[in-house]
């Protein structure tokens, strides 16, 4: 009898010791299942509908799960308009930059509906991949009139990034394509063209992007300019030219027959006291160019002028080297014949 009682008491003591051990282990190592539920469950975000920031949430595959009123205003969407990724990308220059931000966490500087903006995306934790994309506007009009450190750093970054990108090569077509591509990020335009001075023909040669796929533009040389008499006026004045409303001009054919242009912006490219080219932009159906666009053009045109002049000098030296090499080969061949 006493042996049975001793056995029972021993089991009870062993159970208490085991329970105490289990309790201690649970205190040291929390339940992973519950922690996983907290991580992969529905996260509580701030009320972005009332936020002054433009915010989007993009699911894997490109589906727009959420877009707040501020972002709708940025992309020009009405309350009943459906927000899909392709429709939003059409409002961004260049569109492929916007798609990249929606795919992977990154930061890009683009143009959204005529406004310079910085896009920043973050990976949202959870069982299903999502990207949170925020838009922050860059108001260069206020920046130019301000002496604040933040404003100065913003404008310095815009200019330095532009200059660094277009000066990465000396090949003429590469430089021209880089100028047009980067200018499109800053100044949205339905038409954009760059002209290069040709010393042999004593005339300007026009280039613009021409491609069926907007995400893969191809630089093309064109025989006829898109801007007609605007170019002549720009060459004569050698000053930046902004015409917000072409229709207000007295001459009906002021743009040389291209009556579809409603707003015009042009800048002469002058380096070393010589005009090496022109940059021209036109709006057909979008909003007219503004003073901010003019300020941006003034900032970057000087860097574009230097990059274009260096490229032209490089092309000239390369052509002379080719001619000298040809003459040397000809002289060597003649000497061998003799």
Short mmCIF file of C-alpha atoms in Angstrom, two decimals:
data_model
loop_
_atom_site.label_atom_id
_atom_site.label_comp_id
_atom_site.label_asym_id
_atom_site.label_seq_id
_atom_site.Cartn_x
_atom_site.Cartn_y
_atom_site.Cartn_z
CA UNK A 1 0.00 0.00 0.00
CA UNK A 2 2.78 2.38 0.97
CA UNK A 3 4.65 1.45 -2.21
CA UNK A 4 1.62 2.44 -4.32
CA UNK A 5 1.30 5.76 -2.51
CA UNK A 6 4.99 6.46 -3.00
CA UNK A 7 4.59 5.70 -6.72
CA UNK A 8 1.62 8.07 -7.04
CA UNK A 9 3.38 10.85 -5.18
CA UNK A 10 6.43 10.36 -7.44
CA UNK A 11 4.26 10.66 -10.58
CA UNK A 12 2.64 13.82 -9.28
CA UNK A 13 6.02 15.37 -8.50
CA UNK A 14 7.36 14.34 -11.91
CA UNK A 15 4.32 15.89 -13.58
CA UNK A 16 4.80 19.16 -11.71
CA UNK A 17 8.47 19.25 -12.66
CA UNK A 18 7.63 18.53 -16.33
CA UNK A 19 4.93 21.19 -16.36
CA UNK A 20 7.29 23.74 -14.83
CA UNK A 21 9.91 22.88 -17.45
CA UNK A 22 7.44 23.25 -20.32
CA UNK A 23 6.19 26.57 -18.93
CA UNK A 24 9.76 27.83 -18.69
CA UNK A 25 10.53 26.81 -22.26
CA UNK A 26 7.41 28.56 -23.53
CA UNK A 27 8.49 31.72 -21.74
CA UNK A 28 11.97 31.53 -23.29
CA UNK A 29 10.82 30.63 -26.84
CA UNK A 30 7.52 32.27 -27.86
CA UNK A 31 5.05 30.44 -30.03
CA UNK A 32 6.38 30.68 -33.61
CA UNK A 33 3.00 29.95 -35.13
CA UNK A 34 1.40 32.96 -33.50
CA UNK A 35 4.39 35.14 -34.47
CA UNK A 36 4.05 33.97 -38.05
CA UNK A 37 0.37 34.86 -37.99
CA UNK A 38 1.24 38.37 -36.87
CA UNK A 39 3.84 38.74 -39.64
CA UNK A 40 1.82 37.28 -42.47
CA UNK A 41 -1.58 38.48 -41.38
CA UNK A 42 -3.30 41.65 -42.37
CA UNK A 43 -1.12 44.60 -41.42
CA UNK A 44 -2.66 47.80 -40.16
CA UNK A 45 -1.64 50.78 -42.31
CA UNK A 46 -2.37 54.46 -41.68
CA UNK A 47 -5.46 55.94 -43.29
CA UNK A 48 -3.90 56.89 -46.63
CA UNK A 49 -7.23 58.24 -47.88
CA UNK A 50 -6.73 61.25 -45.63
CA UNK A 51 -3.00 61.52 -46.29
CA UNK A 52 -1.40 64.39 -48.17
CA UNK A 53 0.99 61.89 -49.76
CA UNK A 54 0.16 60.14 -53.04
CA UNK A 55 0.18 56.40 -52.32
CA UNK A 56 -0.49 53.26 -54.38
CA UNK A 57 -0.42 49.57 -53.45
CA UNK A 58 0.44 47.27 -56.36
CA UNK A 59 -0.06 43.51 -56.22
CA UNK A 60 2.18 41.00 -57.95
CA UNK A 61 1.28 40.94 -61.63
CA UNK A 62 0.52 44.67 -61.78
CA UNK A 63 -2.97 44.83 -60.27
CA UNK A 64 -3.63 48.13 -58.49
CA UNK A 65 -5.06 47.13 -55.11
CA UNK A 66 -5.29 50.63 -53.63
CA UNK A 67 -4.87 54.22 -54.78
CA UNK A 68 -5.67 57.15 -52.55
CA UNK A 69 -7.35 60.41 -53.67
CA UNK A 70 -4.04 62.28 -53.75
CA UNK A 71 -2.58 59.76 -56.19
CA UNK A 72 -5.75 59.91 -58.31
CA UNK A 73 -5.25 63.65 -58.60
CA UNK A 74 -1.62 63.14 -59.66
CA UNK A 75 -2.62 60.75 -62.44
CA UNK A 76 -5.67 62.79 -63.50
CA UNK A 77 -8.24 60.12 -62.57
CA UNK A 78 -11.85 60.86 -61.71
CA UNK A 79 -13.63 59.13 -58.84
CA UNK A 80 -15.28 56.58 -61.13
CA UNK A 81 -12.19 55.93 -63.29
CA UNK A 82 -10.63 52.49 -62.99
CA UNK A 83 -6.96 52.61 -62.01
CA UNK A 84 -5.01 49.96 -63.90
CA UNK A 85 -1.26 49.78 -64.25
CA UNK A 86 -1.22 50.43 -68.01
CA UNK A 87 -3.42 53.49 -67.70
CA UNK A 88 -1.21 54.93 -64.98
CA UNK A 89 1.98 54.19 -66.94
CA UNK A 90 0.67 56.21 -69.90
CA UNK A 91 0.69 59.31 -67.67
CA UNK A 92 4.37 58.85 -66.72
CA UNK A 93 7.48 59.80 -68.68
CA UNK A 94 9.29 57.48 -69.15
CA UNK A 95 6.70 54.72 -68.52
CA UNK A 96 9.25 51.93 -68.09
CA UNK A 97 10.68 53.71 -65.03
CA UNK A 98 7.26 53.65 -63.38
CA UNK A 99 6.84 49.94 -64.13
CA UNK A 100 10.28 49.21 -62.65
CA UNK A 101 9.35 50.97 -59.41
CA UNK A 102 6.13 48.96 -59.21
CA UNK A 103 8.06 45.70 -59.66
CA UNK A 104 11.03 46.03 -57.29
CA UNK A 105 11.86 48.33 -54.35
CA UNK A 106 13.62 51.33 -55.87
CA UNK A 107 13.57 55.09 -56.33
CA UNK A 108 13.19 56.94 -59.64
CA UNK A 109 12.75 60.53 -60.78
CA UNK A 110 10.03 60.77 -63.43
CA UNK A 111 7.42 63.12 -64.83
CA UNK A 112 3.80 62.42 -63.90
CA UNK A 113 1.22 64.37 -65.89
CA UNK A 114 3.60 67.26 -66.38
CA UNK A 115 4.89 67.33 -62.79
CA UNK A 116 8.39 66.36 -61.75
CA UNK A 117 8.16 63.66 -59.07
CA UNK A 118 10.19 61.13 -57.14
CA UNK A 119 8.74 57.61 -56.97
CA UNK A 120 9.77 55.40 -54.05
CA UNK A 121 8.58 51.83 -53.60
CA UNK A 122 8.74 49.44 -50.64
CA UNK A 123 8.08 45.72 -50.31
CA UNK A 124 5.03 45.08 -48.12
CA UNK A 125 5.55 42.04 -45.80
CA UNK A 126 2.98 39.31 -46.03
CA UNK A 127 2.09 36.02 -47.74
CA UNK A 128 1.32 37.78 -51.05
CA UNK A 129 3.91 40.08 -52.70
CA UNK A 130 2.84 43.72 -52.75
CA UNK A 131 4.58 47.02 -53.44
CA UNK A 132 3.73 50.29 -51.72
CA UNK A 133 4.57 53.20 -54.04
CA UNK A 134 4.68 56.82 -52.88
CA UNK A 135 4.95 59.96 -55.01
CA UNK A 136 6.65 63.13 -53.86
CA UNK A 137 6.54 66.24 -55.99
CA UNK A 138 9.56 68.44 -56.72
CA UNK A 139 8.54 72.07 -57.14
CA UNK A 140 11.49 73.72 -58.86
CA UNK A 141 9.72 77.06 -59.09
CA UNK A 142 9.81 77.35 -55.32
CA UNK A 143 13.23 75.73 -55.21
CA UNK A 144 14.78 78.36 -57.47
CA UNK A 145 13.39 81.12 -55.30
CA UNK A 146 14.48 79.48 -52.06
CA UNK A 147 17.82 79.34 -50.30
CA UNK A 148 16.92 76.34 -48.16
CA UNK A 149 19.31 73.42 -47.92
CA UNK A 150 16.68 70.85 -48.94
CA UNK A 151 15.66 72.89 -51.97
CA UNK A 152 19.26 73.46 -53.04
CA UNK A 153 20.10 69.78 -52.73
CA UNK A 154 17.04 68.80 -54.78
CA UNK A 155 17.83 71.10 -57.66
CA UNK A 156 21.53 70.20 -57.50
CA UNK A 157 20.67 66.51 -57.79
CA UNK A 158 18.38 67.11 -60.78
CA UNK A 159 21.07 69.03 -62.66
CA UNK A 160 23.97 66.77 -61.68
CA UNK A 161 22.10 63.59 -62.62
CA UNK A 162 21.20 65.05 -66.00
CA UNK A 163 24.76 66.16 -66.73
CA UNK A 164 26.30 62.90 -65.57
CA UNK A 165 23.99 60.79 -67.71
CA UNK A 166 24.37 62.69 -70.98
CA UNK A 167 28.17 62.95 -70.61
CA UNK A 168 28.70 59.20 -70.20
CA UNK A 169 29.55 58.80 -73.91
CA UNK A 170 31.09 60.82 -76.76
CA UNK A 171 29.29 59.04 -79.59
CA UNK A 172 27.04 61.60 -81.28
CA UNK A 173 23.88 59.52 -81.61
CA UNK A 174 24.28 58.19 -78.07
CA UNK A 175 24.57 61.73 -76.71
CA UNK A 176 21.56 62.94 -78.71
CA UNK A 177 19.44 60.02 -77.55
CA UNK A 178 20.52 60.52 -73.95
CA UNK A 179 19.63 64.23 -74.04
CA UNK A 180 16.16 63.54 -75.43
CA UNK A 181 15.52 60.64 -73.08
CA UNK A 182 16.55 62.50 -69.93
CA UNK A 183 14.81 65.70 -70.94
CA UNK A 184 11.62 63.70 -71.38
CA UNK A 185 11.87 62.74 -67.70
CA UNK A 186 11.89 66.40 -66.71
CA UNK A 187 9.66 68.07 -69.28
CA UNK A 188 6.70 66.12 -70.69
CA UNK A 189 6.05 66.82 -74.35
CA UNK A 190 4.02 65.29 -77.15
CA UNK A 191 6.79 66.26 -79.58
CA UNK A 192 10.48 66.67 -78.83
CA UNK A 193 13.30 67.27 -81.25
CA UNK A 194 16.99 68.09 -81.14
CA UNK A 195 18.84 69.81 -83.97
CA UNK A 196 22.60 69.60 -84.60
CA UNK A 197 24.63 72.13 -86.58
CA UNK A 198 26.36 70.62 -89.60
CA UNK A 199 29.39 72.67 -90.62
CA UNK A 200 29.64 70.99 -94.03
CA UNK A 201 26.10 71.80 -95.17
CA UNK A 202 25.81 74.97 -93.04
CA UNK A 203 22.43 73.79 -91.77
CA UNK A 204 20.78 72.07 -88.84
CA UNK A 205 20.04 68.34 -88.91
CA UNK A 206 16.95 67.23 -86.97
CA UNK A 207 16.64 64.12 -84.80
CA UNK A 208 13.79 62.73 -82.74
CA UNK A 209 12.58 59.45 -81.28
CA UNK A 210 10.63 57.29 -83.70
CA UNK A 211 9.41 53.87 -82.61
CA UNK A 212 6.26 51.78 -82.47
CA UNK A 213 7.12 50.69 -78.93
CA UNK A 214 7.22 53.70 -76.54
CA UNK A 215 9.30 51.72 -74.04
CA UNK A 216 12.05 51.23 -76.67
CA UNK A 217 12.46 54.55 -78.49
CA UNK A 218 14.82 54.71 -81.44
CA UNK A 219 16.66 57.84 -82.49
CA UNK A 220 15.92 58.76 -86.11
CA UNK A 221 17.22 61.48 -88.41
CA UNK A 222 14.39 63.36 -90.12
CA UNK A 223 14.46 65.40 -93.30
CA UNK A 224 11.90 67.97 -92.17
CA UNK A 225 11.58 69.62 -88.78
CA UNK A 226 8.34 69.45 -86.81
CA UNK A 227 8.53 73.09 -85.71
CA UNK A 228 9.03 75.16 -88.87
CA UNK A 229 9.18 78.90 -88.20
CA UNK A 230 9.57 78.42 -84.46
CA UNK A 231 13.05 77.09 -85.17
CA UNK A 232 13.88 80.13 -87.29
CA UNK A 233 12.75 82.46 -84.53
CA UNK A 234 14.83 80.55 -81.99
CA UNK A 235 17.94 80.71 -84.20
CA UNK A 236 17.55 84.45 -84.71
CA UNK A 237 16.92 85.34 -81.06
CA UNK A 238 19.40 82.84 -79.53
CA UNK A 239 17.23 83.01 -76.40
CA UNK A 240 14.87 80.54 -74.72
CA UNK A 241 11.43 80.74 -76.26
CA UNK A 242 8.17 79.85 -74.49
CA UNK A 243 4.80 80.16 -76.24
CA UNK A 244 2.08 78.87 -73.94
CA UNK A 245 -0.71 79.32 -76.48
CA UNK A 246 0.23 79.13 -80.15
CA UNK A 247 -3.34 79.90 -81.21
CA UNK A 248 -3.05 83.37 -79.69
CA UNK A 249 -0.39 84.31 -82.25
CA UNK A 250 -1.57 86.57 -85.07
CA UNK A 251 -0.18 84.51 -87.95
CA UNK A 252 -2.22 81.32 -88.46
CA UNK A 253 0.76 79.50 -90.00
CA UNK A 254 3.29 80.69 -87.41
CA UNK A 255 4.46 77.17 -86.79
CA UNK A 256 5.20 76.50 -90.43
CA UNK A 257 2.10 74.47 -91.22
CA UNK A 258 2.06 72.30 -88.09
CA UNK A 259 -1.17 73.77 -86.74
CA UNK A 260 -1.62 70.88 -84.29
CA UNK A 261 1.01 72.35 -81.95
CA UNK A 262 -0.71 74.25 -79.14
CA UNK A 263 2.26 75.10 -76.94
CA UNK A 264 5.97 75.48 -77.76
CA UNK A 265 9.21 75.49 -75.77
CA UNK A 266 12.68 75.85 -77.30
CA UNK A 267 16.25 76.46 -76.21
CA UNK A 268 19.40 77.24 -78.22
CA UNK A 269 22.41 75.07 -77.41
CA UNK A 270 25.37 77.45 -77.23
CA UNK A 271 28.86 76.36 -76.17
CA UNK A 272 32.10 78.29 -76.60
CA UNK A 273 30.17 81.19 -78.09
CA UNK A 274 28.87 79.03 -80.96
CA UNK A 275 25.40 77.61 -81.51
CA UNK A 276 25.85 73.88 -81.83
CA UNK A 277 22.18 72.89 -81.80
CA UNK A 278 18.60 73.41 -80.68
CA UNK A 279 16.20 71.62 -78.34
CA UNK A 280 12.51 72.04 -79.12
CA UNK A 281 9.36 70.63 -77.53
CA UNK A 282 5.70 70.91 -78.43
CA UNK A 283 2.37 70.05 -76.87
CA UNK A 284 -0.54 68.87 -78.99
CA UNK A 285 -3.20 67.63 -76.58
CA UNK A 286 -1.55 67.88 -73.15
CA UNK A 287 -1.40 70.89 -70.85
CA UNK A 288 0.58 73.91 -71.99
CA UNK A 289 4.19 74.43 -70.96
CA UNK A 290 4.68 76.44 -67.77
CA UNK A 291 7.30 78.68 -66.22
CA UNK A 292 8.66 75.64 -64.36
CA UNK A 293 9.29 73.90 -67.67
CA UNK A 294 11.14 76.98 -68.88
CA UNK A 295 13.26 77.05 -65.70
CA UNK A 296 14.11 73.38 -66.12
CA UNK A 297 15.06 73.91 -69.76
CA UNK A 298 17.30 76.81 -68.76
CA UNK A 299 19.03 74.65 -66.14
CA UNK A 300 19.82 71.67 -68.34
CA UNK A 301 20.36 73.32 -71.73
CA UNK A 302 23.83 74.56 -70.79
CA UNK A 303 24.94 71.03 -69.87
CA UNK A 304 23.38 69.65 -73.04
CA UNK A 305 25.30 72.29 -75.03
CA UNK A 306 28.65 71.24 -73.57
CA UNK A 307 27.93 67.52 -74.05
CA UNK A 308 26.87 68.09 -77.67
CA UNK A 309 29.92 70.27 -78.45
CA UNK A 310 32.29 67.67 -76.99
CA UNK A 311 30.61 64.98 -79.05
CA UNK A 312 30.90 67.04 -82.25
CA UNK A 313 34.60 67.67 -81.57
CA UNK A 314 35.11 63.97 -80.97
CA UNK A 315 33.33 63.08 -84.22
CA UNK A 316 35.47 65.61 -86.10
CA UNK A 317 38.71 64.21 -84.66
CA UNK A 318 37.61 60.67 -85.41
CA UNK A 319 36.81 61.62 -89.00
CA UNK A 320 40.22 63.26 -89.42
CA UNK A 321 41.92 60.21 -87.96
CA UNK A 322 40.07 58.02 -90.44
CA UNK A 323 41.07 60.27 -93.34
CA UNK A 324 44.73 60.32 -92.25
CA UNK A 325 44.71 56.57 -91.84
CA UNK A 326 43.29 56.19 -95.34
CA UNK A 327 45.94 58.50 -96.78
CA UNK A 328 48.68 56.59 -94.96
CA UNK A 329 47.40 53.30 -96.37
CA UNK A 330 47.23 54.81 -99.85
CA UNK A 331 50.80 56.10 -99.60
CA UNK A 332 51.97 52.71 -98.38
CA UNK A 333 50.25 50.95 -101.26
CA UNK A 334 51.76 53.38 -103.79
CA UNK A 335 55.20 52.84 -102.30
CA UNK A 336 54.81 49.07 -102.57
CA UNK A 337 53.82 49.35 -106.25
CA UNK A 338 56.87 51.50 -107.01
#
